[in-house]
CSV table of C-alpha atoms in Angstrom, one decimal:
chain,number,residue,atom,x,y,z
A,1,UNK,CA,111.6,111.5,94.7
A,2,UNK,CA,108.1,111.8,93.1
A,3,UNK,CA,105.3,109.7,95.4
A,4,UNK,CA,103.0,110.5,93.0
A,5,UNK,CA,104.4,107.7,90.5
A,6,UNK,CA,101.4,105.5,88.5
A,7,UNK,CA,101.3,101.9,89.4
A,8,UNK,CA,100.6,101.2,85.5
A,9,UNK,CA,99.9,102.9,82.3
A,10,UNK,CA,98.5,101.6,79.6
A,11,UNK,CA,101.8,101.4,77.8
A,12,UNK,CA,102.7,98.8,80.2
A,13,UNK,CA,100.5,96.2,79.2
A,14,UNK,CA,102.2,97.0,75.6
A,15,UNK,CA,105.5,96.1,77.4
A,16,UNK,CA,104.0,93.1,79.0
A,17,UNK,CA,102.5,91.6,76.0
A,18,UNK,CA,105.9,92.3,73.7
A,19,UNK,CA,107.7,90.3,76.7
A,20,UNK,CA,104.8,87.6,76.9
A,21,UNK,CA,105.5,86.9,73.1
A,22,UNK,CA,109.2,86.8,73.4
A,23,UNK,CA,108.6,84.3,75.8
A,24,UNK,CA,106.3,82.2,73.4
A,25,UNK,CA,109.1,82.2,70.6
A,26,UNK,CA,111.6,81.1,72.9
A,27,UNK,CA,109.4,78.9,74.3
A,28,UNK,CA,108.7,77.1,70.6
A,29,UNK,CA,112.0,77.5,69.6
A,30,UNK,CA,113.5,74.8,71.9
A,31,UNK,CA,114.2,71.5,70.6
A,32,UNK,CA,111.6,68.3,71.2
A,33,UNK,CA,112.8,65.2,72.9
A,34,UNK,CA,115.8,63.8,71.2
A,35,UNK,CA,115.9,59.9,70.6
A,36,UNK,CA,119.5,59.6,71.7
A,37,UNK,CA,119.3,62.0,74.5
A,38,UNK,CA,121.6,61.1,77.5
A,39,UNK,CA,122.0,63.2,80.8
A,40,UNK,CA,125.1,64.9,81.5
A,41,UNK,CA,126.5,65.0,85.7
A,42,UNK,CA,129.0,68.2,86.0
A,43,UNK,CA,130.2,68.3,89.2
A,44,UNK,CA,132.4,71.6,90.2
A,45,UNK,CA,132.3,72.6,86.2
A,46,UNK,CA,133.5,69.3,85.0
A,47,UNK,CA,131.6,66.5,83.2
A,48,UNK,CA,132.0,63.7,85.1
A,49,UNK,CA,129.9,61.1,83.7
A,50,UNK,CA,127.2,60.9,80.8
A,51,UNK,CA,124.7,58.1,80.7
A,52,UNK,CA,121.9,57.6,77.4
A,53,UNK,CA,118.6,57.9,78.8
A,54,UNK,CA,117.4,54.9,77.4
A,55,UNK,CA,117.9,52.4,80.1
A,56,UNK,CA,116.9,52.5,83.0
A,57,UNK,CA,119.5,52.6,86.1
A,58,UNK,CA,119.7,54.1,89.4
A,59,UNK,CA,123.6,55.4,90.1
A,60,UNK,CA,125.8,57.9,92.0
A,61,UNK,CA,129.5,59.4,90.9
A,62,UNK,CA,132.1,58.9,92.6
A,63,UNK,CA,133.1,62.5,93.2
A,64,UNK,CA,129.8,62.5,95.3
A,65,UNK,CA,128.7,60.0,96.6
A,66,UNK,CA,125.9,61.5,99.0
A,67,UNK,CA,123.6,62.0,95.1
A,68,UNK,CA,121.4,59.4,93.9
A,69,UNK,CA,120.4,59.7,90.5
A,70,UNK,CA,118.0,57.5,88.9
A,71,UNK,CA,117.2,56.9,84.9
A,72,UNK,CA,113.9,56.0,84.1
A,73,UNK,CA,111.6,56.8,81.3
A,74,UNK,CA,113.5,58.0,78.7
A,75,UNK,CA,114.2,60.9,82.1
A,76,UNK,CA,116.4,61.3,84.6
A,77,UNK,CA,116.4,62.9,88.4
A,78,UNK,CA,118.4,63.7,91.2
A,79,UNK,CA,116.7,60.6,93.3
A,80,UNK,CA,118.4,61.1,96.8
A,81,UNK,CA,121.0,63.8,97.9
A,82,UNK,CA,122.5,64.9,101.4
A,83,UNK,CA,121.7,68.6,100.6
A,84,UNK,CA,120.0,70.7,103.2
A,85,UNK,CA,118.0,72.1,100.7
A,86,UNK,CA,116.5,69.6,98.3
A,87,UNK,CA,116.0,71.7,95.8
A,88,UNK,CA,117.4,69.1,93.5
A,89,UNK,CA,115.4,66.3,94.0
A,90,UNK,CA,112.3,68.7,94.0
A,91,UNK,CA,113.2,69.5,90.6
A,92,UNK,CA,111.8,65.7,89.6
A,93,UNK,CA,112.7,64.2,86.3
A,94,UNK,CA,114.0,65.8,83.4
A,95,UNK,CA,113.1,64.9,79.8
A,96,UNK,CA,113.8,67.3,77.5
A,97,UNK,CA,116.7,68.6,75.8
A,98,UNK,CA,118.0,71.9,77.8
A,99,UNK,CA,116.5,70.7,80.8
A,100,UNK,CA,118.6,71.2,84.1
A,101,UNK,CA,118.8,70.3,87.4
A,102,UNK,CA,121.0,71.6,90.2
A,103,UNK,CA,122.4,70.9,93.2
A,104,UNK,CA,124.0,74.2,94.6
A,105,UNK,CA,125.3,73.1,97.5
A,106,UNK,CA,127.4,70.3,96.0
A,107,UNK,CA,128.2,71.9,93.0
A,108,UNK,CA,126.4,69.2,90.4
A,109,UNK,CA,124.5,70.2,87.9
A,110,UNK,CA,122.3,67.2,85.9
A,111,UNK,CA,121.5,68.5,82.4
A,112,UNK,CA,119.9,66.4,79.4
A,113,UNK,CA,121.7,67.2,76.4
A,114,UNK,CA,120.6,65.8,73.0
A,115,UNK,CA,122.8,65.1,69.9
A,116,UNK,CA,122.0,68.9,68.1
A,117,UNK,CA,123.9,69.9,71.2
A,118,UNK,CA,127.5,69.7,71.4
A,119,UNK,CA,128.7,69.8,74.8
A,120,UNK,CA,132.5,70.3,75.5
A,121,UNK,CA,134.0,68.4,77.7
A,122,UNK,CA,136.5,69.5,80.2
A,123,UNK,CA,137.5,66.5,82.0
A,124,UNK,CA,136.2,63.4,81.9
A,125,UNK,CA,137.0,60.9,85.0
A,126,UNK,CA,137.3,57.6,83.6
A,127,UNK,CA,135.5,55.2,86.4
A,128,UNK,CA,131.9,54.9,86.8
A,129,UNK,CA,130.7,53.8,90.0
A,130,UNK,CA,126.9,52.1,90.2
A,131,UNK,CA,125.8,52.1,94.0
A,132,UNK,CA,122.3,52.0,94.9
A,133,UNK,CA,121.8,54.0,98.1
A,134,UNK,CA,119.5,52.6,100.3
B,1,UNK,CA,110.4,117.7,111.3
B,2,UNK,CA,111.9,114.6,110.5
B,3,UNK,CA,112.1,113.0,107.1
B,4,UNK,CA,112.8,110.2,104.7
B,5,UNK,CA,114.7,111.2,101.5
B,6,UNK,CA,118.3,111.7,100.1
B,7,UNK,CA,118.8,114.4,103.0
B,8,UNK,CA,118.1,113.3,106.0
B,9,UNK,CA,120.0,113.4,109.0
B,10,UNK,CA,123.3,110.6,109.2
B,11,UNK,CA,122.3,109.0,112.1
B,12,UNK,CA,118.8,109.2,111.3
B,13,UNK,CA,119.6,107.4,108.0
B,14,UNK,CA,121.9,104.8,109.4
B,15,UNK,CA,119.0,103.9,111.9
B,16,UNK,CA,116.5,103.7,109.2
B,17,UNK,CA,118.5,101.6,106.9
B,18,UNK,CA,119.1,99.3,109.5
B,19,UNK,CA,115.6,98.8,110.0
B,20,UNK,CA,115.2,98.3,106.2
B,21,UNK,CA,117.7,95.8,106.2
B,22,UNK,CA,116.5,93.9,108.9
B,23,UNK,CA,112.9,93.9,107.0
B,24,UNK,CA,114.5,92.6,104.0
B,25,UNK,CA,116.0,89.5,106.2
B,26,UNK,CA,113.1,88.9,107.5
B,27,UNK,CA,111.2,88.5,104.2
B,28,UNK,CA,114.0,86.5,103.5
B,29,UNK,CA,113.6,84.2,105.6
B,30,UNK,CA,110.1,83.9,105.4
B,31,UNK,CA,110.5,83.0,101.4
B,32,UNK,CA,113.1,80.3,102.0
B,33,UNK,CA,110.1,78.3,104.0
B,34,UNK,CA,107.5,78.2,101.1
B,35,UNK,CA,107.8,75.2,99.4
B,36,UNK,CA,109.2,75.4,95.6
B,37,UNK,CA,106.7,75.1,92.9
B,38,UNK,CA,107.3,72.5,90.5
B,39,UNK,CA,107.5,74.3,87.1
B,40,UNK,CA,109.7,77.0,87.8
B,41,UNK,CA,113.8,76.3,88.0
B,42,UNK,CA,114.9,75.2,91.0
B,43,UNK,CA,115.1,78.4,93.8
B,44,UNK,CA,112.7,80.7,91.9
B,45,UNK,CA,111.2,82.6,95.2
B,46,UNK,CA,108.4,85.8,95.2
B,47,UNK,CA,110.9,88.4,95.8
B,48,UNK,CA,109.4,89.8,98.6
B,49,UNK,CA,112.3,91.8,100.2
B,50,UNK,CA,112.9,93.3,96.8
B,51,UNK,CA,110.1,95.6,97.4
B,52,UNK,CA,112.1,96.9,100.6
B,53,UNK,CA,115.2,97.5,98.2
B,54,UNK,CA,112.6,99.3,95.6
B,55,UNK,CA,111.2,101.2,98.2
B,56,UNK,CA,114.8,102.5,99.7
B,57,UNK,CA,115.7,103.1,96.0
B,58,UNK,CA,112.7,105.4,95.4
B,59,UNK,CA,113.0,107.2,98.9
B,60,UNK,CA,116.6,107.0,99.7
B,61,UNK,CA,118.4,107.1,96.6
B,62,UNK,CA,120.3,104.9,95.3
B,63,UNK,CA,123.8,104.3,96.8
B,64,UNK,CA,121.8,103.1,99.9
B,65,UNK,CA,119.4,100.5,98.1
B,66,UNK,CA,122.6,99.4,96.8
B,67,UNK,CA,124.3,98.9,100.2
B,68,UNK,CA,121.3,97.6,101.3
B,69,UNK,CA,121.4,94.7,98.3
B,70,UNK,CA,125.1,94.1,99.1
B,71,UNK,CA,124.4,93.4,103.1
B,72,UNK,CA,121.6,91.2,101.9
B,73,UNK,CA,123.5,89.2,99.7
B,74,UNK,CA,126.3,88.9,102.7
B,75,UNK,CA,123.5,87.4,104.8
B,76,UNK,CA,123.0,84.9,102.5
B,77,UNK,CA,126.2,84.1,101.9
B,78,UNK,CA,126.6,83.7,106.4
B,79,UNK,CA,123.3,81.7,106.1
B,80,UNK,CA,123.6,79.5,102.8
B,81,UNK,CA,126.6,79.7,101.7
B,82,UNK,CA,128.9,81.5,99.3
B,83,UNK,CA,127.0,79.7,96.4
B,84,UNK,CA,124.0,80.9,97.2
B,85,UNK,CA,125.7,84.5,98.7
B,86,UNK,CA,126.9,85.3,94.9
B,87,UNK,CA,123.7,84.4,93.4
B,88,UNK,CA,122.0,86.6,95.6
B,89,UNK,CA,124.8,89.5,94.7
B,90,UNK,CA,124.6,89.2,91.1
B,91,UNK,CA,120.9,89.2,91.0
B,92,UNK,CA,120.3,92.1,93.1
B,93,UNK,CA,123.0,93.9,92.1
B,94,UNK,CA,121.4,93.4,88.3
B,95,UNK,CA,117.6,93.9,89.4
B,96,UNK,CA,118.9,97.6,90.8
B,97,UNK,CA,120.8,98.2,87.8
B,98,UNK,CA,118.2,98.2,85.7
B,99,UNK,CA,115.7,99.8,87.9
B,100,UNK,CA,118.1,103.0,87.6
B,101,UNK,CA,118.3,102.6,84.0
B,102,UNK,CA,114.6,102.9,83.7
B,103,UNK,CA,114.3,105.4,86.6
B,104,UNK,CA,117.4,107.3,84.6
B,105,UNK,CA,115.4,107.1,81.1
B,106,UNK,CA,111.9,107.5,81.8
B,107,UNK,CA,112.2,109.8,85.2
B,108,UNK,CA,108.7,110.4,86.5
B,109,UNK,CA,107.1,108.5,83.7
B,110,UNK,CA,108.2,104.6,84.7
B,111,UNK,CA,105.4,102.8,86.6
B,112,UNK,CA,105.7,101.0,89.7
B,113,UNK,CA,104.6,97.7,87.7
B,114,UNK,CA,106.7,98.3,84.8
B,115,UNK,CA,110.0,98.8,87.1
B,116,UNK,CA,109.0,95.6,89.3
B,117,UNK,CA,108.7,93.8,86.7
B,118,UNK,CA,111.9,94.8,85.4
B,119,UNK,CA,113.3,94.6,88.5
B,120,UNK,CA,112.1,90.8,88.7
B,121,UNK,CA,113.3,89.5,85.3
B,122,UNK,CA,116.6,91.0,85.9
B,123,UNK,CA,117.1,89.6,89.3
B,124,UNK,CA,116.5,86.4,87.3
B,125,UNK,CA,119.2,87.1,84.8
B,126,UNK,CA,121.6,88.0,87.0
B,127,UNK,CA,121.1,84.6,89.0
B,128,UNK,CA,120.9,82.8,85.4
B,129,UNK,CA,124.8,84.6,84.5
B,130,UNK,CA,126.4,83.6,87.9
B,131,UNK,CA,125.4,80.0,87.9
B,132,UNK,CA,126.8,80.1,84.4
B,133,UNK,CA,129.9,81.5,85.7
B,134,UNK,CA,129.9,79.1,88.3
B,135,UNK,CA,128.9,75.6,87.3
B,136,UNK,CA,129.7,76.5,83.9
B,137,UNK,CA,126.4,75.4,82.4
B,138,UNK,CA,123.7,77.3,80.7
B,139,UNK,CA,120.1,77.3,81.7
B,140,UNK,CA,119.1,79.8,79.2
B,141,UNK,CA,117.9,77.7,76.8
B,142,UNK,CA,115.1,76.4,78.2
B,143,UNK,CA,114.2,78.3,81.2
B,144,UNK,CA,114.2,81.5,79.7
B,145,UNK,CA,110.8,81.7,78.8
B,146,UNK,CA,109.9,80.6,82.3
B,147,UNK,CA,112.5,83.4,83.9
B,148,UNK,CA,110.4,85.9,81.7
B,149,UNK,CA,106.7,85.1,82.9
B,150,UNK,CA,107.9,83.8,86.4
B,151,UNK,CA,109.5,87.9,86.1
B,152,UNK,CA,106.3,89.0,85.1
B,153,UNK,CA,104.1,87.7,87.5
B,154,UNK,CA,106.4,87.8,90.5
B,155,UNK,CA,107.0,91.8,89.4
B,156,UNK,CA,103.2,92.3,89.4
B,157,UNK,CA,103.0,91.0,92.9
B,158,UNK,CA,105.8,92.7,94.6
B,159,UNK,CA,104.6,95.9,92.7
B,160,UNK,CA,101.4,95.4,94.1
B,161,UNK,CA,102.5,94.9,97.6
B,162,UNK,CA,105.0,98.1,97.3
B,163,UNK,CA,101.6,100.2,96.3
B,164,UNK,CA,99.6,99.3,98.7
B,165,UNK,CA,102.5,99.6,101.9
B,166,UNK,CA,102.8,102.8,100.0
B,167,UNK,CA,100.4,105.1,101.8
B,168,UNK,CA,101.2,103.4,105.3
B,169,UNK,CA,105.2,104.5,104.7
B,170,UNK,CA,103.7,108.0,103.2
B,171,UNK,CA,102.2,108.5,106.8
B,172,UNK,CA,105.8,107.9,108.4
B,173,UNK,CA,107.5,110.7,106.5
B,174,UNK,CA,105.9,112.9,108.4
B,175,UNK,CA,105.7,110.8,111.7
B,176,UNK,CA,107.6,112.0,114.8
């Protein structure tokens, strides 16, 4: 194979550029903060419990019961969680439409879905369990 | 004379890639300590052993750098988990992809920069589709713009680092 290769031409910045604007539209394009936004806990691909945003609360599911997730501000965050990792909980609070945390090694994912949204539902597991971890 | 290209000798290239691979864990390894930055999505990391799968794809060819991406993402999957193992898959296996594709197109013409870059974004992708397939959620919506800087700058850097180990590795090929 050639060594000789160029690091960079001066096409590539024409490449750069085209992808620096895609990025701008997309990045305009997604929706503002819905009023009625409420965050959405999947855990192994099912939705296992929505909660609206507006109030604040601190609560864990019942399918795992080592997450913490608190609701505060209109946002909402992966508080505590017995991953190795802590990526999750790094993530901080979500508040936004789109916006998505995840937990990989538990298999959750936190998103905050507004109304323009619709988000099928699976299954939905009927009891909600409020525990505050200490 | 010994050499480093599509020909060399079978034990010569099953001692070299096992070097390579090794590199690649270690870089690894030594990404999974930085700390995450708080705007990108969660796991975002430099790349940094993605410049030792460029470098075997440019050098070695390509069933190689593809080996080499498959034993990596078994060493995550040992080390973190299947999770994280078919993350690591599907995004290396797409960042090569599409590094062929461009090498395949533009031949001699494709820069370093231009195929990192590439490279990066599509590692991103492919990470993006297998959590989808996984978990069953999208994070396209909103993190796409960030997967196409995050690609941008994280290509530049690993480009950068693959030029300038460049002329150090040039001196090996005709080591011995």
């Amino acid at each position: 194979m050639n060594i000789n290769r160029n690091f960079a031409n001066k096409k590539d910045m024409v490449i750069i550029i085209v992808i620096i604007i895609i990025a701008l539209v997309l990045w305009l394009m997604r929706s503002k903060e819905a009023g009625d936004a409420k965050a959405v806990i999947m855990v192994d691909g099912a939705v296992v419990k929505e909660m609206p945003l507006d109030t604040p609360a601190t609560f864990s599911v019942p399918e795992r019961s080592g997450i913490v997730f608190e609701i505060n501000n209109n946002k909402v965050r992966f508080k505590y969680s017995d991953c190795p990792d802590q990526i999750c909980v790094h993530s901080g609070f979500l508040g936004e439409t789109g916006q998505i945390a995840v937990c990989l090694p538990n298999k959750t994912v936190l998103k905050v879905v507004g109304d323009d949204l619709r988000n099928d539902v699976d299954i939905i597991i009927g009891m909600v369990d409020y525990e505050y971890h200490q | 004379m010994s050499i480093i290209n599509k020909n060399m000798a079978k034990t010569r290239r099953i001692a070299f890639l096992g070097l390579m691979l090794a590199c690649i864990i270690v870089l690894s390894i030594f990404e999974n300590m930085m700390p995450p930055l708080p705007m990108l999505p969660p796991g975002m990391k430099l790349g940094l052993s993605n410049v030792v799968t460029m470098y075997c794809l440019f050098f070695t060819g390509k069933k190689d750098a593809f080996s080499l991406a498959v034993l990596k993402s078994c060493f995550v999957f040992l080390t973190r988990g299947a999770v994280a193992g078919a993350l690591s898959l599907s995004g290396g296996v797409f960042s090569l992809a599409v590094m062929i594709f461009l090498l395949y197109i533009f031949k001699d013409k494709a820069s370093y920069l231009i195929l990192s870059i590439f490279g990066a974004i599509f590692h991103n992708i492919g990470q993006f589709l297998a959590i989808y397939v996984i978990l069953g959620s999208e994070l396209f919506i909103y993190y796409f713009p960030i997967l196409l800087v995050s690609g941008i700058v994280m290509g530049s850097i690993t480009g950068a680092v693959l030029r300038i180990v460049l002329p150090v590795l040039k001196i090996n090929l005709e080591a011995d």
